[in-house]
CSV table of C-alpha atoms in Angstrom, one decimal:
chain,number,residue,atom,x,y,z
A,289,UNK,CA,0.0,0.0,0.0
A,290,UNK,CA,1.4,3.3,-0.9
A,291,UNK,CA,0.1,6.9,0.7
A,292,UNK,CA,0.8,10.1,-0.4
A,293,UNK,CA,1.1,12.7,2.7
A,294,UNK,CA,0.5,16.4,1.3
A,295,UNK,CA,-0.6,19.4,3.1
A,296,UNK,CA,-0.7,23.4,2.7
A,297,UNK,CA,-1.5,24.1,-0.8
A,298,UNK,CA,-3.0,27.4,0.1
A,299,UNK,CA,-4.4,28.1,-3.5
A,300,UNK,CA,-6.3,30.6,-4.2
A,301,UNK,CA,-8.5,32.4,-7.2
A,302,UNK,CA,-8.2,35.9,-6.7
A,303,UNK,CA,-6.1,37.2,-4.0
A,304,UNK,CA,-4.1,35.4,-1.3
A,305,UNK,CA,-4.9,35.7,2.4
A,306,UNK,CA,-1.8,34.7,3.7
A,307,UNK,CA,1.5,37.4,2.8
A,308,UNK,CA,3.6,34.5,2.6
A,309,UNK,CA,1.6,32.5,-0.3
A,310,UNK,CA,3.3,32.2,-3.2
A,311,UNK,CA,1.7,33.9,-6.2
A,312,UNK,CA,1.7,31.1,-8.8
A,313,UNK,CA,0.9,28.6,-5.8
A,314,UNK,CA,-1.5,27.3,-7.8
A,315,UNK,CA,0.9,26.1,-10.6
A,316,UNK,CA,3.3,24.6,-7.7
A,317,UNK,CA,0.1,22.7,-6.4
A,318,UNK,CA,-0.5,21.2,-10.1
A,319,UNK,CA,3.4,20.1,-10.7
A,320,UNK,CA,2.8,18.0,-7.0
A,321,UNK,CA,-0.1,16.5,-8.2
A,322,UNK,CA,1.2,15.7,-11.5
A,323,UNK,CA,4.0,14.1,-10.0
A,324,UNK,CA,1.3,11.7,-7.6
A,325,UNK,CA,-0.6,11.1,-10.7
A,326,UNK,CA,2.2,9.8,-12.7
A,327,UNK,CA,4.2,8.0,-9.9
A,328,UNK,CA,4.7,4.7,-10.3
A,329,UNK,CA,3.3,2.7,-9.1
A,330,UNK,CA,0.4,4.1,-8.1
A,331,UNK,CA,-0.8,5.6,-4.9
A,332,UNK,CA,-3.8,3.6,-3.2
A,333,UNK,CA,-4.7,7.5,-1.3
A,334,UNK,CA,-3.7,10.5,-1.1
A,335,UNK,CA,-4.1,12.2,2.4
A,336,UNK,CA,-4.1,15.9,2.9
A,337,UNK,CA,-3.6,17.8,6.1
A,338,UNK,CA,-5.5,20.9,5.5
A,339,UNK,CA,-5.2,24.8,4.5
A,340,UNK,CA,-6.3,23.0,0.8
A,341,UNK,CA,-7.1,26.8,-0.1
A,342,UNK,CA,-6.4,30.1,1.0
A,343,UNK,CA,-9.5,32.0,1.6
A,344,UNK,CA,-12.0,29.4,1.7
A,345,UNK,CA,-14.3,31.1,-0.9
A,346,UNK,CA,-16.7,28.8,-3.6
A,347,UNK,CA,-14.2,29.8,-6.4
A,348,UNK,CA,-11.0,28.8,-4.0
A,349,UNK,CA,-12.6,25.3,-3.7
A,350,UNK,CA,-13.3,25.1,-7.7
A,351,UNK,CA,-9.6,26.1,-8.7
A,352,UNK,CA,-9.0,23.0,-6.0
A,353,UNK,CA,-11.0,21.0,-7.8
A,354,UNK,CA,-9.5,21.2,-11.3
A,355,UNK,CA,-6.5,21.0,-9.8
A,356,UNK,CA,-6.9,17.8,-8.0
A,357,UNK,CA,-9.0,16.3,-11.0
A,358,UNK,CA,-5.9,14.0,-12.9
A,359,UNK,CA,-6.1,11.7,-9.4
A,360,UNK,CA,-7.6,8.4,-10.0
A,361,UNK,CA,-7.3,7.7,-6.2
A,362,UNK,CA,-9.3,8.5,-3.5
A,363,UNK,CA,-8.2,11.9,-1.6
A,364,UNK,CA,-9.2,11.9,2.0
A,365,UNK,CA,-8.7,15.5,3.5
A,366,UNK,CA,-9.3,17.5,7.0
A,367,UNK,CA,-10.1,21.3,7.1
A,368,UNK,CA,-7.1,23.6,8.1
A,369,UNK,CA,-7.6,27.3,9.3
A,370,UNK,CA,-7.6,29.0,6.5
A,371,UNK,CA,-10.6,26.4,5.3
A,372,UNK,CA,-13.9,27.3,5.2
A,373,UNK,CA,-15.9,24.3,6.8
A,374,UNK,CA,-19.4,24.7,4.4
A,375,UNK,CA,-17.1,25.4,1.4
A,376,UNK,CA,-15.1,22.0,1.8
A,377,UNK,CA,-18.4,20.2,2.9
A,378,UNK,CA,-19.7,20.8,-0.2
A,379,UNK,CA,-16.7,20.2,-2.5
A,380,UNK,CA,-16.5,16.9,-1.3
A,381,UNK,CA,-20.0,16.4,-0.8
A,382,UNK,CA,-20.6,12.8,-1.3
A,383,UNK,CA,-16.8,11.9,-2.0
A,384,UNK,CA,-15.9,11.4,2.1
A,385,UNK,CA,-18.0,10.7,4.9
A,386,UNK,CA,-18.8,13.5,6.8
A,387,UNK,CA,-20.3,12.8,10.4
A,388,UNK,CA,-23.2,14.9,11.7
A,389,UNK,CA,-23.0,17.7,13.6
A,390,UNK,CA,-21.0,20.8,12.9
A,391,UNK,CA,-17.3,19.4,12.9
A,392,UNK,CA,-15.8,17.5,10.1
A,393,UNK,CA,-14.9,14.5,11.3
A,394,UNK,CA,-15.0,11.3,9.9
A,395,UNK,CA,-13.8,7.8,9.8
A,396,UNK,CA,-12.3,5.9,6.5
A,397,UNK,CA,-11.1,2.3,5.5
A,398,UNK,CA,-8.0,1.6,3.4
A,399,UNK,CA,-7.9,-1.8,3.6
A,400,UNK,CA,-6.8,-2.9,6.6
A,401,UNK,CA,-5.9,0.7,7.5
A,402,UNK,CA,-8.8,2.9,9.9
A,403,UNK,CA,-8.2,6.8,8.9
A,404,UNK,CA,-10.0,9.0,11.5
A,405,UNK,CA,-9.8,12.5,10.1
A,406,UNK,CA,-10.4,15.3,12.6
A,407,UNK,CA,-11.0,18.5,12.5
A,408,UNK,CA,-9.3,21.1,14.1
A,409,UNK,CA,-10.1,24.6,12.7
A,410,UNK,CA,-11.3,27.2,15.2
A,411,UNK,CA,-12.8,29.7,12.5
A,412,UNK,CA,-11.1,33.4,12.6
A,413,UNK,CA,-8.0,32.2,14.5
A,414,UNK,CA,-4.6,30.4,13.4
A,415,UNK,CA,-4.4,27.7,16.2
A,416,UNK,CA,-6.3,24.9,16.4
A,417,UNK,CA,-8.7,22.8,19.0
A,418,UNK,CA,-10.4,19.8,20.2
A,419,UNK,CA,-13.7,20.2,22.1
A,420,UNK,CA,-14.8,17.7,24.4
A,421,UNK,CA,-17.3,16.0,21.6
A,422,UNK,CA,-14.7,15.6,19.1
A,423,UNK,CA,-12.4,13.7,22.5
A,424,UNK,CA,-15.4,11.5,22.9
A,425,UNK,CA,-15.7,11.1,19.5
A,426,UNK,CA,-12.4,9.6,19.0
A,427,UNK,CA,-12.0,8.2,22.3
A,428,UNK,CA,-15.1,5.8,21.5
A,429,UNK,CA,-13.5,5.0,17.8
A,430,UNK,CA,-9.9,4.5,19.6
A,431,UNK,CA,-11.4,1.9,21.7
A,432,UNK,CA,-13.5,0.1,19.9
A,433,UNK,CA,-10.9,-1.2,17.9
A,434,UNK,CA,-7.9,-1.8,20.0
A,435,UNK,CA,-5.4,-3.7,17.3
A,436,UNK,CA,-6.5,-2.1,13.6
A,437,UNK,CA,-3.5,0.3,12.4
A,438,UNK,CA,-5.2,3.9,12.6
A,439,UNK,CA,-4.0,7.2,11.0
A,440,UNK,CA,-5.6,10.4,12.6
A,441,UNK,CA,-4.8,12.8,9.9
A,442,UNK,CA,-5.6,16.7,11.6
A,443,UNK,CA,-4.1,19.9,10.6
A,444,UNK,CA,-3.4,21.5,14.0
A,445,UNK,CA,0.1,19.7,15.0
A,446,UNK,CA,-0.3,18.2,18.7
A,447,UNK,CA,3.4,17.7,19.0
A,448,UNK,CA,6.1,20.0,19.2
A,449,UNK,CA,7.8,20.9,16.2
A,450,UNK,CA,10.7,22.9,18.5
A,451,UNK,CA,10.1,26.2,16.7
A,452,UNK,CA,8.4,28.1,19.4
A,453,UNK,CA,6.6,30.6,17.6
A,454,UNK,CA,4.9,27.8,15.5
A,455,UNK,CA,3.9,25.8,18.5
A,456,UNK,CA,2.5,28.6,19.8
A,457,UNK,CA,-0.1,28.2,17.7
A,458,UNK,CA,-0.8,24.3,16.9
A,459,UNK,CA,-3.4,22.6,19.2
A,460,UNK,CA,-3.6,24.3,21.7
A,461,UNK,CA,-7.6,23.7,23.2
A,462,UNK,CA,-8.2,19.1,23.7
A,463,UNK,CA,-4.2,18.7,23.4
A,464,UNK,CA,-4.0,17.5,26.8
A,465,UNK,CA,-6.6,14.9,26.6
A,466,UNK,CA,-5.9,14.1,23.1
A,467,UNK,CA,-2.1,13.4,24.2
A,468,UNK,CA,-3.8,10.8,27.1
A,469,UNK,CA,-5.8,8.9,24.4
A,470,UNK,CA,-2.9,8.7,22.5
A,471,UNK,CA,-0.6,6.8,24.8
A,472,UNK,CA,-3.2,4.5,26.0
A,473,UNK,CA,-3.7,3.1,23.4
A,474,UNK,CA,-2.0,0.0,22.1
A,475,UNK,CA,-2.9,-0.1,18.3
A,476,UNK,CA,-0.3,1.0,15.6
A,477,UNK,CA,-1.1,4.9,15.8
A,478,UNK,CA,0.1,7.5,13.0
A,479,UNK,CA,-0.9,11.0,13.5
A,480,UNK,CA,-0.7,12.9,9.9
A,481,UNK,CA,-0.6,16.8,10.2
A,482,UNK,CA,0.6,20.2,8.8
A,483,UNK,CA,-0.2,23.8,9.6
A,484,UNK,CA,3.7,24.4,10.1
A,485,UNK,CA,5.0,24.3,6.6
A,486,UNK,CA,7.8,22.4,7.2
A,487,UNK,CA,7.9,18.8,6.4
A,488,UNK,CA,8.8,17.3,10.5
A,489,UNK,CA,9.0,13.5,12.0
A,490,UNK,CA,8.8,12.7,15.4
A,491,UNK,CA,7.5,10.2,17.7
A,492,UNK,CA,5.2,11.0,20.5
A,493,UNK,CA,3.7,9.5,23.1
A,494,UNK,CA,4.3,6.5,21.6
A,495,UNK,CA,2.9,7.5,18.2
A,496,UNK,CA,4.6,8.2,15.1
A,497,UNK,CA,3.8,11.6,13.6
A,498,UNK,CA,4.6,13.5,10.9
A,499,UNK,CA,3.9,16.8,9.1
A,500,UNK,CA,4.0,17.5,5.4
A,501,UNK,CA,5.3,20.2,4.2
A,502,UNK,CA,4.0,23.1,2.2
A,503,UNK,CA,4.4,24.3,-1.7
A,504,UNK,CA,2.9,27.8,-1.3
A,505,UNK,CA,6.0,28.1,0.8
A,506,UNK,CA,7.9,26.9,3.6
A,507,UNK,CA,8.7,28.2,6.6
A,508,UNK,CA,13.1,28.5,7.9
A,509,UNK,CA,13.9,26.3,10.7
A,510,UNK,CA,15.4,28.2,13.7
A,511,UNK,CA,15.1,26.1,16.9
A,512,UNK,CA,15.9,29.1,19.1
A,513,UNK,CA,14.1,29.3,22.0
A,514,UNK,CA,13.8,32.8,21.5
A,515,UNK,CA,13.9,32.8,17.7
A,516,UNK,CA,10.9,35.2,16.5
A,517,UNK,CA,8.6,33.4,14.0
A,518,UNK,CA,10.4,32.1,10.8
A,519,UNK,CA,9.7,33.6,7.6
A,520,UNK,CA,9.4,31.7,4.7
A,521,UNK,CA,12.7,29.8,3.2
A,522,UNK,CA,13.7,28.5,-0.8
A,523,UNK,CA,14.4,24.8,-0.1
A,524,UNK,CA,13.4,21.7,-2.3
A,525,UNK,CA,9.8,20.9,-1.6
A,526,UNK,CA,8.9,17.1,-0.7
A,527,UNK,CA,6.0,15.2,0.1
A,528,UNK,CA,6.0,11.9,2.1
A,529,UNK,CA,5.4,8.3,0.3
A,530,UNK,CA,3.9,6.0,3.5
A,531,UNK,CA,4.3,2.3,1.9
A,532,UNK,CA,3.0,-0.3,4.2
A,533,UNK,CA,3.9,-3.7,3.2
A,534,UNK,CA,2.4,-7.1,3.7
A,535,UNK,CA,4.5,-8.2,6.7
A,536,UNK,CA,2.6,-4.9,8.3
A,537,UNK,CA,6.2,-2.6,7.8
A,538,UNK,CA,5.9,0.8,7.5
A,539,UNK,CA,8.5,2.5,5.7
A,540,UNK,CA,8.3,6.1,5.1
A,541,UNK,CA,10.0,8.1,1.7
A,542,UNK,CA,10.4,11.7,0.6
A,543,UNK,CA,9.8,12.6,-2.5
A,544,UNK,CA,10.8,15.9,-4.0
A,545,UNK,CA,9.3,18.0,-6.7
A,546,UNK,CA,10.4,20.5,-8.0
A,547,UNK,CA,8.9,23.9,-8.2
């Protein structure tokens, strides 16, 4: 099984949001999807770890669309802050499966893989959050299935990345109790996330996590404790290949594009 780990393409139809957004991050979204859609061989999912446009607008989540349409694979995403939660309901309307209720959570099968997307957007501000229904949520889905290999794929980091400023403004509301339900469990546990624009590994709390980076730009790494918050940084883009073989091992790839 091979799974493409993307994140951060901040695209956008008018105007960008964000200063730091590229201009043409549109074009550097299509040459990463046009190297997923030729790779071979072929990616069984693609997962991606939020901010899929800049200013959440109808015409932000079309240019998306066209965008992601040469994928033949199914695309399993989470909502990051700069999102809009009715605008990415609605472009994949029907295509994931969205639980009730105002978050958009959900849970997904890739073969013997359980993806449990969750989302983390607190609308209007960068950093992200858990309420207690979205803990009980995956508390209840964590424990019902004690030995399937899970992926929680979020945007919001619940990890440090060791660049203050940045953690500053990852999880911050649930990341307590979400860190707890993490270590007790006992399953194979991946957490997939991104929000920092730099593409990080770590384990924690037992878990192996990762962030992708993004193309609309990447942030410097400066592991200062008092280092101010990075700009942005030229440096070879990549996005992570997870290939899980039958023997159950996980082995995880960078592949760079360039853009």
């Amino acid at each position: 099984m091979l799974i493409a780990h993307i994140s951060d393409f901040h695209v956008f139809a008018d105007a960008p949001e964000t200063p730091l957004v590229r201009p043409d991050a549109a074009e550097a979204a299509r040459r990463v999807i046009d190297d997923i859609a030729s790779h071979q061989p072929r990616f069984d999912a693609i997962l991606f770890t939020g901010d899929l446009v800049d200013c959440g607008t109808a015409a932000d989540y079309a240019l998306l669309a066209d965008i992601l349409a040469p994928l033949d694979m199914p695309v399993f995403v989470v909502p990051g802050n700069h999102d809009n939660r009715a605008g990415l309901r609605a472009a994949f309307d029907g295509i994931l499966p969205f639980g009730e209720g105002p978050y958009l959570n959900y849970e997904a099968r890739l073969g013997d893989l359980r993806i449990l997307a969750l989302d983390t957007l607190v609308e209007g501000k960068v950093h992200g959050a858990l309420d207690p229904s979205q803990l009980d949520w995956l508390a209840e889905k964590l424990t019902a299935e004690l030995t399937t290999p899970t992926v929680i794929a979020m945007h919001h980091p619940p990890f440090p990345s060791g660049v203050p400023k940045l953690d500053a403004m990852a999880l911050t509301d649930g990341c307590d109790r979400f860190g707890e339900l993490v270590a007790a469990g006992d399953a194979p546990l991946y957490i997939f996330a991104g929000h920092i624009h730099r593409p990080i590994q770590a384990v924690w709390k037992g878990a192996f996590c990762q962030i992708g980076g993004g193309p609309s730009f990447q942030h410097a790494l400066d592991l200062r404790p008092e280092a101010p918050e990075p700009g942005s940084i030229a440096e070879p883009y990549a996005y992570f290949i997870l290939r899980i073989d039958a023997q159950g091992t996980v082995t995880i790839h960078r592949r760079y594009v360039s853009l």
